[in-house]
Coordinates of N, CA and C and ligand atoms in Angstrom, one line a residue:
M1 N 20.3 3.5 -19.8 CA 19.7 4.1 -21.0 C 18.5 4.8 -20.6
A2 N 18.3 6.0 -21.0 CA 17.1 6.8 -20.6 C 15.9 6.2 -21.3
R3 N 14.9 6.2 -20.6 CA 13.6 5.7 -21.2 C 12.8 6.9 -21.5
R4 N 12.3 7.0 -22.7 CA 11.4 8.1 -23.1 C 10.1 7.8 -22.4
N5 N 9.7 8.8 -21.6 CA 8.4 8.5 -20.9 C 7.6 9.8 -20.9
P6 N 6.8 10.0 -21.9 CA 6.0 11.3 -21.9 C 4.7 11.2 -21.1
F7 N 4.6 10.2 -20.3 CA 3.3 10.0 -19.6 C 3.1 11.1 -18.5
T8 N 1.9 11.7 -18.6 CA 1.5 12.6 -17.5 C 0.2 12.0 -16.9
R9 N 0.0 12.3 -15.7 CA -1.1 11.6 -15.0 C -2.5 11.8 -15.6
L10 N -2.8 13.0 -16.0 CA -4.1 13.2 -16.6 C -3.9 13.7 -18.0
G11 N -4.6 13.1 -18.9 CA -4.4 13.5 -20.3 C -3.0 13.1 -20.8
G12 N -2.6 13.7 -21.8 CA -1.2 13.4 -22.3 C -1.2 12.1 -23.0
V13 N 0.0 11.8 -23.4 CA 0.3 10.5 -24.2 C 0.6 9.4 -23.2
S14 N 0.1 8.3 -23.4 CA 0.3 7.1 -22.5 C 1.8 6.8 -22.5
H15 N 2.3 6.3 -21.3 CA 3.6 5.8 -21.2 C 3.9 4.6 -22.0
E16 N 5.2 4.4 -22.2 CA 5.6 3.1 -22.9 C 5.2 2.0 -22.0
Q17 N 5.0 0.8 -22.6 CA 4.5 -0.3 -21.9 C 5.5 -0.9 -20.9
A18 N 5.2 -0.9 -19.6 CA 5.9 -1.7 -18.7 C 5.0 -2.9 -18.5
T19 N 5.6 -4.0 -18.1 CA 4.8 -5.2 -18.0 C 4.0 -5.1 -16.7
V20 N 3.0 -5.9 -16.6 CA 2.2 -5.9 -15.4 C 3.0 -6.2 -14.1
A21 N 4.0 -7.2 -14.3 CA 4.8 -7.5 -13.1 C 5.7 -6.3 -12.7
E22 N 6.3 -5.7 -13.7 CA 7.1 -4.5 -13.4 C 6.3 -3.4 -12.7
E23 N 5.0 -3.2 -13.1 CA 4.2 -2.2 -12.4 C 3.9 -2.6 -11.0
E24 N 3.7 -3.9 -10.7 CA 3.5 -4.3 -9.4 C 4.7 -4.0 -8.5
Y25 N 5.9 -4.2 -9.0 CA 7.1 -3.9 -8.3 C 7.2 -2.4 -8.1
L26 N 7.0 -1.6 -9.1 CA 7.1 -0.2 -9.0 C 6.2 0.3 -7.9
Q27 N 5.0 -0.3 -7.8 CA 4.0 0.2 -6.7 C 4.6 -0.1 -5.3
I28 N 5.1 -1.3 -5.2 CA 5.6 -1.7 -3.8 C 6.8 -0.8 -3.5
M29 N 7.7 -0.5 -4.5 CA 8.8 0.4 -4.2 C 8.4 1.8 -3.9
F30 N 7.3 2.2 -4.5 CA 6.8 3.6 -4.2 C 6.3 3.6 -2.8
W31 N 5.6 2.5 -2.4 CA 5.1 2.4 -1.0 C 6.2 2.4 0.0
L32 N 7.3 1.6 -0.3 CA 8.4 1.6 0.6 C 9.0 3.0 0.8
E33 N 9.1 3.8 -0.3 CA 9.6 5.1 -0.2 C 8.7 6.0 0.6
E34 N 7.3 5.9 0.4 CA 6.4 6.6 1.2 C 6.5 6.3 2.7
A35 N 6.7 5.0 3.0 CA 6.8 4.5 4.4 C 8.1 4.9 5.0
G36 N 9.0 5.5 4.2 CA 10.3 5.8 4.8 C 11.3 4.7 4.9
L37 N 11.1 3.6 4.1 CA 11.9 2.5 4.2 C 12.9 2.5 3.0
P38 N 14.1 2.0 3.2 CA 15.0 1.9 2.0 C 14.5 1.0 1.0
I39 N 14.7 1.3 -0.3 CA 14.2 0.4 -1.4 C 15.3 -0.6 -1.6
T40 N 15.2 -1.7 -1.0 CA 16.2 -2.8 -1.1 C 15.5 -4.1 -1.6
G41 N 16.3 -5.0 -2.1 CA 15.7 -6.3 -2.5 C 15.0 -7.0 -1.3
A42 N 15.7 -6.9 -0.2 CA 15.1 -7.6 1.0 C 13.8 -7.0 1.4
N43 N 13.7 -5.7 1.4 CA 12.4 -5.0 1.8 C 11.3 -5.3 0.8
I44 N 11.7 -5.4 -0.5 CA 10.7 -5.7 -1.5 C 10.2 -7.1 -1.3
A45 N 11.2 -8.0 -1.1 CA 10.8 -9.4 -0.9 C 9.9 -9.6 0.3
R46 N 10.2 -8.9 1.4 CA 9.4 -8.9 2.6 C 8.0 -8.4 2.4
A47 N 7.9 -7.2 1.7 CA 6.6 -6.6 1.5 C 5.7 -7.4 0.5
M48 N 6.4 -8.1 -0.4 CA 5.6 -8.9 -1.4 C 5.5 -10.4 -1.0
Q49 N 6.2 -10.7 0.0 CA 6.3 -12.1 0.5 C 6.8 -13.0 -0.7
L50 N 7.9 -12.6 -1.3 CA 8.5 -13.3 -2.4 C 9.9 -13.7 -2.0
S51 N 10.4 -14.7 -2.8 CA 11.8 -15.1 -2.5 C 12.8 -14.1 -3.0
A52 N 14.0 -14.1 -2.4 CA 15.0 -13.1 -2.9 C 15.4 -13.3 -4.3
P53 N 15.6 -14.5 -4.8 CA 16.0 -14.7 -6.3 C 15.0 -14.1 -7.2
T54 N 13.7 -14.4 -6.9 CA 12.6 -13.8 -7.8 C 12.7 -12.3 -7.9
V55 N 12.9 -11.7 -6.7 CA 12.9 -10.3 -6.6 C 14.2 -9.7 -7.3
H56 N 15.3 -10.4 -7.1 CA 16.6 -10.0 -7.7 C 16.4 -10.0 -9.3
E57 N 15.8 -11.0 -9.8 CA 15.7 -11.0 -11.3 C 14.8 -9.8 -11.8
M58 N 13.7 -9.6 -11.1 CA 12.9 -8.5 -11.5 C 13.6 -7.1 -11.4
I59 N 14.4 -7.0 -10.3 CA 15.1 -5.7 -10.2 C 16.0 -5.5 -11.3
G60 N 16.7 -6.6 -11.8 CA 17.5 -6.5 -13.0 C 16.8 -6.0 -14.2
R61 N 15.6 -6.5 -14.3 CA 14.8 -6.0 -15.5 C 14.4 -4.6 -15.4
L62 N 14.0 -4.2 -14.1 CA 13.6 -2.8 -13.9 C 14.8 -1.8 -14.2
E63 N 16.0 -2.3 -13.8 CA 17.2 -1.5 -14.1 C 17.4 -1.4 -15.6
R64 N 17.3 -2.5 -16.3 CA 17.6 -2.5 -17.7 C 16.6 -1.6 -18.4
D65 N 15.3 -1.6 -17.9 CA 14.3 -0.8 -18.6 C 14.3 0.7 -18.1
G66 N 15.3 1.0 -17.3 CA 15.5 2.4 -16.9 C 14.6 3.0 -15.9
Y67 N 14.0 2.1 -15.1 CA 13.1 2.6 -14.0 C 13.8 2.8 -12.7
V68 N 14.8 2.0 -12.4 CA 15.5 2.2 -11.2 C 17.0 2.1 -11.4
E69 N 17.8 2.7 -10.5 CA 19.2 2.5 -10.6 C 19.8 2.1 -9.2
R70 N 20.9 1.4 -9.2 CA 21.5 0.9 -8.0 C 22.4 2.0 -7.4
L71 N 22.3 2.2 -6.1 CA 23.2 3.2 -5.5 C 24.4 2.5 -5.0
S72 N 25.4 3.3 -4.5 CA 26.7 2.7 -4.1 C 26.5 1.7 -2.9
D73 N 25.4 2.0 -2.0 CA 25.2 1.1 -0.9 C 24.3 -0.1 -1.3
K74 N 24.1 -0.3 -2.6 CA 23.3 -1.4 -3.1 C 21.8 -1.2 -3.0
S75 N 21.4 -0.2 -2.3 CA 19.9 0.1 -2.3 C 19.6 0.6 -3.7
L76 N 18.3 0.7 -3.9 CA 17.8 1.2 -5.2 C 17.2 2.6 -5.1
A77 N 17.2 3.3 -6.2 CA 16.5 4.6 -6.3 C 15.8 4.6 -7.6
F78 N 14.7 5.3 -7.6 CA 13.9 5.5 -8.9 C 14.7 6.4 -9.8
T79 N 14.7 6.2 -11.1 CA 15.1 7.2 -12.0 C 13.9 8.2 -12.1
A80 N 14.1 9.3 -12.7 CA 13.0 10.3 -12.8 C 11.8 9.6 -13.5
D81 N 12.1 8.9 -14.6 CA 11.0 8.2 -15.3 C 10.4 7.1 -14.5
G82 N 11.2 6.4 -13.7 CA 10.7 5.4 -12.8 C 9.8 5.9 -11.8
R83 N 10.1 7.0 -11.2 CA 9.3 7.6 -10.2 C 7.9 8.1 -10.8
D84 N 8.0 8.7 -11.9 CA 6.8 9.2 -12.6 C 5.9 8.0 -12.9
H85 N 6.5 7.0 -13.4 CA 5.7 5.8 -13.7 C 5.1 5.2 -12.5
A86 N 5.9 5.0 -11.4 CA 5.4 4.4 -10.2 C 4.3 5.2 -9.6
K87 N 4.5 6.5 -9.6 CA 3.5 7.4 -9.0 C 2.2 7.3 -9.8
A88 N 2.3 7.3 -11.1 CA 1.1 7.2 -11.9 C 0.3 6.0 -11.7
I89 N 1.0 4.8 -11.5 CA 0.3 3.6 -11.3 C -0.3 3.5 -9.9
V90 N 0.4 4.0 -8.9 CA 0.0 4.0 -7.6 C -1.3 4.9 -7.4
T91 N -1.2 6.0 -8.0 CA -2.4 7.0 -8.0 C -3.6 6.3 -8.6
R92 N -3.4 5.7 -9.8 CA -4.5 5.0 -10.5 C -5.1 3.9 -9.7
H93 N -4.2 3.1 -9.0 CA -4.6 2.0 -8.2 C -5.6 2.5 -7.1
R94 N -5.1 3.6 -6.4 CA -5.9 4.1 -5.3 C -7.2 4.7 -5.7
L95 N -7.1 5.4 -6.9 CA -8.3 6.0 -7.5 C -9.3 4.9 -7.8
I96 N -8.9 3.9 -8.5 CA -9.8 2.8 -8.9 C -10.5 2.2 -7.6
E97 N -9.7 2.0 -6.6 CA -10.2 1.4 -5.3 C -11.3 2.3 -4.8
R98 N -11.0 3.6 -4.8 CA -12.0 4.6 -4.2 C -13.3 4.6 -5.1
F99 N -13.1 4.5 -6.4 CA -14.2 4.5 -7.3 C -15.1 3.3 -7.1
L100 N -14.4 2.1 -7.0 CA -15.2 0.9 -6.8 C -16.0 0.9 -5.5
T101 N -15.4 1.4 -4.4 CA -16.2 1.4 -3.1 C -17.3 2.5 -3.1
D102 N -16.9 3.7 -3.5 CA -17.8 4.8 -3.4 C -18.9 4.9 -4.4
V103 N -18.5 4.6 -5.7 CA -19.4 4.8 -6.8 C -20.1 3.4 -7.1
L104 N -19.4 2.3 -7.1 CA -20.0 1.0 -7.4 C -20.5 0.2 -6.2
G105 N -20.1 0.7 -5.0 CA -20.5 0.0 -3.8 C -19.9 -1.4 -3.5
V106 N -18.7 -1.6 -4.1 CA -18.0 -2.8 -3.8 C -17.4 -2.7 -2.3
P107 N -17.5 -3.7 -1.5 CA -16.9 -3.6 -0.2 C -15.4 -3.4 -0.2
W108 N -14.9 -2.6 0.8 CA -13.5 -2.1 0.7 C -12.5 -3.2 0.8
D109 N -12.9 -4.4 1.4 CA -12.0 -5.5 1.5 C -11.9 -6.3 0.2
E110 N -12.7 -5.9 -0.8 CA -12.7 -6.7 -2.1 C -12.2 -5.9 -3.3
V111 N -11.7 -4.7 -3.1 CA -11.3 -3.8 -4.2 C -9.9 -3.9 -4.6
H112 N -9.0 -4.4 -3.8 CA -7.6 -4.3 -4.1 C -7.2 -5.1 -5.3
E113 N -7.7 -6.4 -5.3 CA -7.3 -7.2 -6.5 C -8.0 -6.8 -7.7
E114 N -9.2 -6.3 -7.6 CA -9.9 -5.7 -8.8 C -9.1 -4.6 -9.4
A115 N -8.6 -3.7 -8.5 CA -7.8 -2.5 -8.9 C -6.5 -3.0 -9.6
E116 N -5.9 -4.1 -9.1 CA -4.7 -4.6 -9.7 C -4.9 -5.1 -11.1
R117 N -6.1 -5.6 -11.3 CA -6.5 -6.0 -12.7 C -6.7 -4.9 -13.6
L118 N -7.4 -3.8 -13.1 CA -7.8 -2.7 -14.0 C -6.8 -1.7 -14.2
E119 N -5.9 -1.5 -13.3 CA -5.0 -0.3 -13.3 C -4.0 -0.4 -14.5
H120 N -3.7 -1.5 -15.0 CA -2.7 -1.6 -16.1 C -3.3 -1.3 -17.5
A121 N -4.6 -1.2 -17.5 CA -5.3 -1.1 -18.8 C -6.1 0.2 -19.0
M122 N -6.0 1.0 -18.0 CA -7.0 2.2 -18.0 C -6.4 3.3 -18.8
S123 N -7.3 4.0 -19.6 CA -6.8 5.1 -20.4 C -6.9 6.4 -19.5
P124 N -6.1 7.4 -19.9 CA -6.1 8.7 -19.2 C -7.5 9.3 -19.2
V125 N -8.3 9.1 -20.2 CA -9.6 9.7 -20.3 C -10.5 9.1 -19.2
L126 N -10.4 7.7 -19.1 CA -11.3 7.1 -18.1 C -10.8 7.5 -16.7
E127 N -9.5 7.6 -16.5 CA -8.9 8.0 -15.2 C -9.5 9.4 -14.8
E128 N -9.5 10.3 -15.8 CA -10.0 11.6 -15.5 C -11.5 11.6 -15.1
R129 N -12.3 10.7 -15.7 CA -13.7 10.6 -15.4 C -13.9 10.0 -14.0
M130 N -13.0 9.0 -13.7 CA -13.1 8.4 -12.3 C -12.8 9.5 -11.3
L131 N -11.8 10.3 -11.5 CA -11.3 11.3 -10.6 C -12.5 12.3 -10.3
A132 N -13.2 12.6 -11.4 CA -14.4 13.5 -11.2 C -15.5 12.8 -10.4
A133 N -15.6 11.5 -10.6 CA -16.7 10.7 -10.0 C -16.5 10.6 -8.5
I134 N -15.2 10.6 -8.0 CA -15.0 10.3 -6.6 C -15.1 11.6 -5.7
G135 N -15.4 12.7 -6.4 CA -15.6 14.0 -5.6 C -14.4 14.4 -4.8
D136 N -14.6 14.6 -3.5 CA -13.6 15.2 -2.7 C -12.7 14.1 -2.0
A137 N -12.9 12.8 -2.3 CA -12.1 11.8 -1.6 C -10.7 12.0 -1.9
K138 N -9.9 11.9 -0.8 CA -8.4 12.1 -1.0 C -7.6 10.9 -0.8
T139 N -8.2 9.8 -0.4 CA -7.5 8.5 -0.1 C -8.2 7.3 -0.8
C140 N -7.4 6.2 -0.9 CA -8.1 5.0 -1.2 C -8.9 4.5 0.0
P141 N -9.7 3.5 -0.1 CA -10.5 3.2 1.1 C -9.7 2.6 2.2
H142 N -8.4 2.3 2.0 CA -7.6 1.8 3.1 C -6.7 2.9 3.7
G143 N -6.9 4.2 3.2 CA -6.3 5.3 3.8 C -5.0 5.8 3.1
H144 N -4.7 5.3 2.0 CA -3.5 5.7 1.3 C -3.8 6.9 0.4
P145 N -3.0 8.0 0.4 CA -3.3 9.2 -0.3 C -3.3 9.0 -1.8
I146 N -4.4 9.5 -2.4 CA -4.4 9.6 -3.9 C -3.6 10.8 -4.3
V147 N -3.7 11.8 -3.5 CA -2.9 13.0 -3.8 C -1.6 13.0 -3.0
E148 N -0.5 13.2 -3.7 CA 0.8 13.1 -3.1 C 1.0 14.2 -2.0
G149 N 1.7 13.8 -1.0 CA 1.9 14.8 0.1 C 0.9 14.8 1.2
A150 N -0.2 14.1 1.0 CA -1.3 14.1 2.0 C -1.2 12.9 3.0
R151 N 0.0 12.4 3.2 CA 0.1 11.2 4.0 C 0.7 11.6 5.4
E152 N -0.1 11.3 6.4 CA 0.3 11.5 7.8 C 1.1 10.2 8.2
Q153 N 2.3 10.4 8.7 CA 3.1 9.2 9.0 C 2.4 8.3 10.1
G154 N 2.1 8.9 11.2 CA 1.5 8.2 12.3 C 2.4 7.2 13.0
A155 N 1.8 6.3 13.8 CA 2.6 5.3 14.5 C 1.9 3.9 14.2
L156 N 2.5 2.8 14.7 CA 1.8 1.5 14.5 C 0.9 1.2 15.7
L157 N -0.3 0.7 15.3 CA -1.2 0.2 16.3 C -0.6 -0.7 17.4
A158 N 0.4 -1.5 16.9 CA 1.0 -2.5 17.8 C 1.8 -1.8 18.9
D159 N 2.2 -0.6 18.6 CA 3.1 0.1 19.6 C 2.4 1.0 20.6
V160 N 1.1 1.1 20.4 CA 0.3 2.1 21.3 C 0.1 1.5 22.7
E161 N 0.3 2.4 23.7 CA 0.1 2.0 25.1 C -1.4 1.9 25.4
P162 N -1.8 0.9 26.2 CA -3.2 0.8 26.7 C -3.6 2.2 27.3
G163 N -4.8 2.6 27.0 CA -5.4 3.8 27.6 C -5.2 5.0 26.6
A164 N -4.4 4.8 25.6 CA -4.2 5.9 24.6 C -5.4 6.0 23.7
S165 N -5.7 7.2 23.2 CA -6.7 7.4 22.2 C -6.1 7.2 20.9
V166 N -6.9 6.6 20.0 CA -6.4 6.1 18.7 C -7.3 6.5 17.6
L167 N -6.8 7.0 16.5 CA -7.5 7.1 15.3 C -6.8 6.3 14.2
V168 N -7.6 5.4 13.5 CA -7.0 4.5 12.5 C -6.8 5.4 11.2
L169 N -5.5 5.4 10.8 CA -5.2 6.2 9.6 C -5.2 5.3 8.3
R170 N -4.6 4.1 8.4 CA -4.2 3.4 7.2 C -3.9 2.0 7.4
F171 N -4.3 1.1 6.4 CA -3.9 -0.3 6.4 C -2.7 -0.4 5.4
E172 N -1.6 -0.7 5.9 CA -0.4 -0.6 5.1 C -0.3 -1.8 4.1
N173 N -0.7 -2.9 4.6 CA -0.6 -4.1 3.7 C -2.0 -4.4 3.2
E174 N -2.1 -4.4 1.8 CA -3.4 -4.5 1.2 C -3.7 -5.9 0.7
A175 N -2.9 -6.9 1.1 CA -3.3 -8.3 0.7 C -4.7 -8.5 1.2
E176 N -5.5 -9.1 0.3 CA -6.9 -9.2 0.6 C -7.2 -10.1 1.8
E177 N -6.4 -11.1 2.1 CA -6.7 -11.8 3.3 C -6.6 -10.9 4.5
I178 N -5.6 -10.0 4.5 CA -5.5 -9.1 5.6 C -6.6 -8.1 5.7
L179 N -7.0 -7.6 4.5 CA -8.2 -6.7 4.5 C -9.4 -7.4 5.0
H180 N -9.7 -8.6 4.6 CA -10.8 -9.3 5.1 C -10.8 -9.5 6.6
Y181 N -9.6 -9.8 7.1 CA -9.4 -10.0 8.5 C -9.6 -8.7 9.3
L182 N -9.1 -7.6 8.8 CA -9.3 -6.3 9.5 C -10.8 -5.9 9.4
K183 N -11.4 -6.2 8.3 CA -12.9 -5.8 8.3 C -13.7 -6.7 9.2
E184 N -13.3 -8.0 9.3 CA -14.0 -8.9 10.2 C -13.8 -8.4 11.6
A185 N -12.7 -7.8 11.9 CA -12.4 -7.3 13.3 C -13.1 -6.0 13.5
G186 N -13.7 -5.4 12.5 CA -14.5 -4.2 12.6 C -13.6 -2.9 12.5
L187 N -12.4 -3.1 12.1 CA -11.5 -1.9 11.9 C -11.8 -1.2 10.6
R188 N -11.6 0.0 10.5 CA -11.6 0.8 9.2 C -10.9 2.1 9.4
P189 N -10.3 2.6 8.3 CA -9.7 3.9 8.4 C -10.7 5.0 8.9
G190 N -10.3 5.8 9.8 CA -11.2 6.9 10.3 C -11.9 6.5 11.6
L191 N -11.8 5.2 12.0 CA -12.4 4.7 13.3 C -11.5 5.3 14.4
D192 N -12.2 5.8 15.4 CA -11.5 6.2 16.6 C -11.9 5.5 17.9
G193 N -11.0 5.3 18.8 CA -11.3 4.6 20.0 C -10.2 4.7 21.0
T194 N -10.1 3.7 21.9 CA -9.1 3.7 23.0 C -8.4 2.3 22.9
L195 N -7.1 2.3 23.1 CA -6.4 1.1 23.1 C -6.7 0.4 24.4
E196 N -7.3 -0.8 24.3 CA -7.8 -1.4 25.5 C -6.8 -2.4 26.1
H197 N -6.1 -3.1 25.2 CA -5.3 -4.2 25.7 C -4.2 -4.5 24.6
S198 N -3.0 -4.8 25.1 CA -1.9 -5.1 24.1 C -1.0 -6.2 24.7
D199 N -0.8 -7.3 24.1 CA 0.1 -8.3 24.6 C 0.9 -8.9 23.4
A200 N 1.7 -9.9 23.7 CA 2.5 -10.5 22.7 C 1.7 -11.2 21.5
Q201 N 0.4 -11.5 21.8 CA -0.4 -12.2 20.8 C -1.3 -11.2 20.1
E202 N -2.0 -10.4 20.9 CA -3.0 -9.6 20.3 C -3.1 -8.1 20.8
V203 N -3.7 -7.3 20.0 CA -3.9 -5.9 20.3 C -5.4 -5.6 20.2
V204 N -6.0 -5.0 21.2 CA -7.4 -4.8 21.2 C -7.7 -3.3 21.3
L205 N -8.5 -2.8 20.4 CA -9.0 -1.4 20.4 C -10.5 -1.5 20.7
S206 N -10.9 -0.5 21.5 CA -12.4 -0.5 21.7 C -12.9 0.9 21.2
S207 N -14.0 0.8 20.5 CA -14.6 2.0 19.9 C -16.1 2.0 20.1
G208 N -16.8 3.0 19.6 CA -18.2 3.1 19.7 C -18.9 1.9 19.0
D209 N -18.1 1.3 18.0 CA -18.6 0.1 17.3 C -18.4 -1.2 18.1
G210 N -17.6 -1.2 19.1 CA -17.4 -2.4 19.9 C -15.9 -2.6 20.1
R211 N -15.5 -3.9 20.2 CA -14.2 -4.3 20.6 C -13.5 -4.9 19.3
H212 N -12.3 -4.5 19.0 CA -11.6 -4.9 17.8 C -10.3 -5.6 18.2
A213 N -10.2 -6.9 18.0 CA -9.0 -7.6 18.4 C -8.3 -8.1 17.1
V214 N -7.0 -7.8 17.0 CA -6.2 -8.3 15.9 C -4.9 -8.8 16.4
S215 N -4.3 -9.7 15.6 CA -3.0 -10.3 16.0 C -1.9 -9.2 16.1
R216 N -0.9 -9.4 16.9 CA 0.1 -8.4 17.0 C 0.8 -8.1 15.6
S217 N 1.1 -9.1 14.8 CA 1.8 -8.8 13.6 C 0.9 -8.0 12.6
V218 N -0.4 -8.3 12.6 CA -1.3 -7.4 11.8 C -1.3 -6.0 12.3
A219 N -1.3 -5.9 13.7 CA -1.3 -4.5 14.3 C -0.1 -3.8 13.9
E220 N 1.0 -4.5 13.4 CA 2.2 -3.8 13.0 C 2.1 -3.3 11.5
T221 N 0.9 -3.6 10.9 CA 0.7 -3.1 9.6 C -0.5 -2.0 9.6
V222 N -0.9 -1.6 10.8 CA -2.0 -0.6 10.9 C -1.4 0.7 11.4
S223 N -1.4 1.7 10.6 CA -0.9 3.0 11.0 C -2.0 3.8 11.7
V224 N -1.7 4.5 12.8 CA -2.7 5.2 13.6 C -2.1 6.5 14.0
R225 N -3.0 7.4 14.4 CA -2.6 8.6 15.1 C -3.0 8.3 16.6
A226 N -2.1 8.4 17.5 CA -2.3 8.0 18.9 C -1.9 9.2 19.8
D227 N -2.6 9.2 21.0 CA -2.3 10.2 22.0 C -2.4 9.5 23.3
P228 N -1.3 9.3 24.1 CA 0.1 9.6 23.7 C 0.6 8.7 22.5
S229 N 1.5 9.3 21.8 CA 1.9 8.6 20.6 C 3.3 7.9 20.8
P230 N 3.4 6.6 20.4 CA 4.7 5.9 20.4 C 5.5 6.5 19.3
D231 N 6.8 6.2 19.3 CA 7.7 6.6 18.2 C 7.3 5.9 16.9
P232 N 7.4 6.6 15.7 CA 7.1 5.9 14.5 C 8.1 4.8 14.2
R233 N 7.6 3.8 13.4 CA 8.5 2.6 13.1 C 8.0 2.1 11.8
P234 N 8.8 1.5 10.9 CA 8.3 1.1 9.6 C 7.3 -0.1 9.7
P235 N 6.3 0.0 8.9 CA 5.2 -0.9 8.9 C 5.5 -2.2 8.1
L236 N 6.6 -2.9 8.5 CA 7.0 -4.0 7.7 C 7.4 -5.2 8.6
P237 N 6.4 -5.9 9.1 CA 6.7 -7.0 10.1 C 7.5 -8.1 9.4
E238 N 8.3 -8.7 10.2 CA 9.1 -9.9 9.7 C 8.3 -10.9 9.0
Q239 N 7.2 -11.3 9.7 CA 6.3 -12.2 9.0 C 4.9 -11.9 9.6
L240 N 3.9 -12.1 8.7 CA 2.5 -11.7 9.1 C 1.7 -12.9 9.5
E241 N 1.1 -12.8 10.6 CA 0.3 -13.9 11.1 C -1.1 -13.3 11.4
L242 N -2.1 -13.9 10.8 CA -3.5 -13.5 11.2 C -3.9 -14.3 12.4
S243 N -3.8 -15.6 12.4 CA -3.9 -16.3 13.6 C -2.8 -17.3 13.7
S244 N -3.0 -18.5 13.2 CA -1.8 -19.4 13.2 C -1.2 -19.5 11.8
D245 N -2.0 -18.9 10.8 CA -1.5 -19.0 9.4 C -0.6 -17.8 9.0
R246 N 0.2 -18.0 8.0 CA 1.0 -16.9 7.5 C 0.3 -16.3 6.3
Y247 N 0.4 -15.0 6.2 CA -0.1 -14.4 5.0 C 0.8 -13.3 4.5
G248 N 0.6 -12.9 3.3 CA 1.3 -11.7 2.8 C 0.7 -11.3 1.5
R249 N 1.4 -10.4 0.8 CA 0.9 -10.0 -0.4 C 1.1 -11.0 -1.5
Ligands
LIG1 ZN1 -4.8 -1.7 -3.1
LIG2 ZN1 -6.0 0.9 -1.0

């Protein structure tokens, strides 16, 4: 059933109400698509660190509400309304994060959950004001494009050879434990340096700011521009380990 969705990103009439949970899923699905990964239940479960049955149930709801449809190979695709809605909420999320860091001075490792709370309730008028307030900024503070099409694919920090020059593009997993960990290690989007060391446990980047060591699985969630560059690969590790603990979204 087609869902009437007159929502446009700026101004216009607000979209029909999707639940907060539905909007969280739409965002992850949008990110999977951006990252070049098939939108499947398994990938959603991995990205959100949720069980397969939980994800399966929500996918059924998203299908019934007209946001996604199932393809013949069992993967999912956005309907036109679904993609519009997903894009709108993703854009708003990244805009709020940028506003919180640049205008309100909230540290970048503390804005993701705040944005998740605010993004579902914001009016188009406030969104427009926030957009004006962030000036020329084109990404969220973790490197994700606010404007569609401005995303450089890059490669994974975990795959870079020692000696290569590295520019940090983006933190793909925004779970706050991971953002705290990356900040603690001194990494940030825009940081450039040289890959100093890489083994089965950790990856070390050195920059003008010092030495930055992260676990290999976290390095699999950091997108970089490297020279020489390894082949690109999806930023979705099997499981995420900061040190000995497991983390996820
Ligand atoms: Zn975020
Ligand atoms: Zn972000």
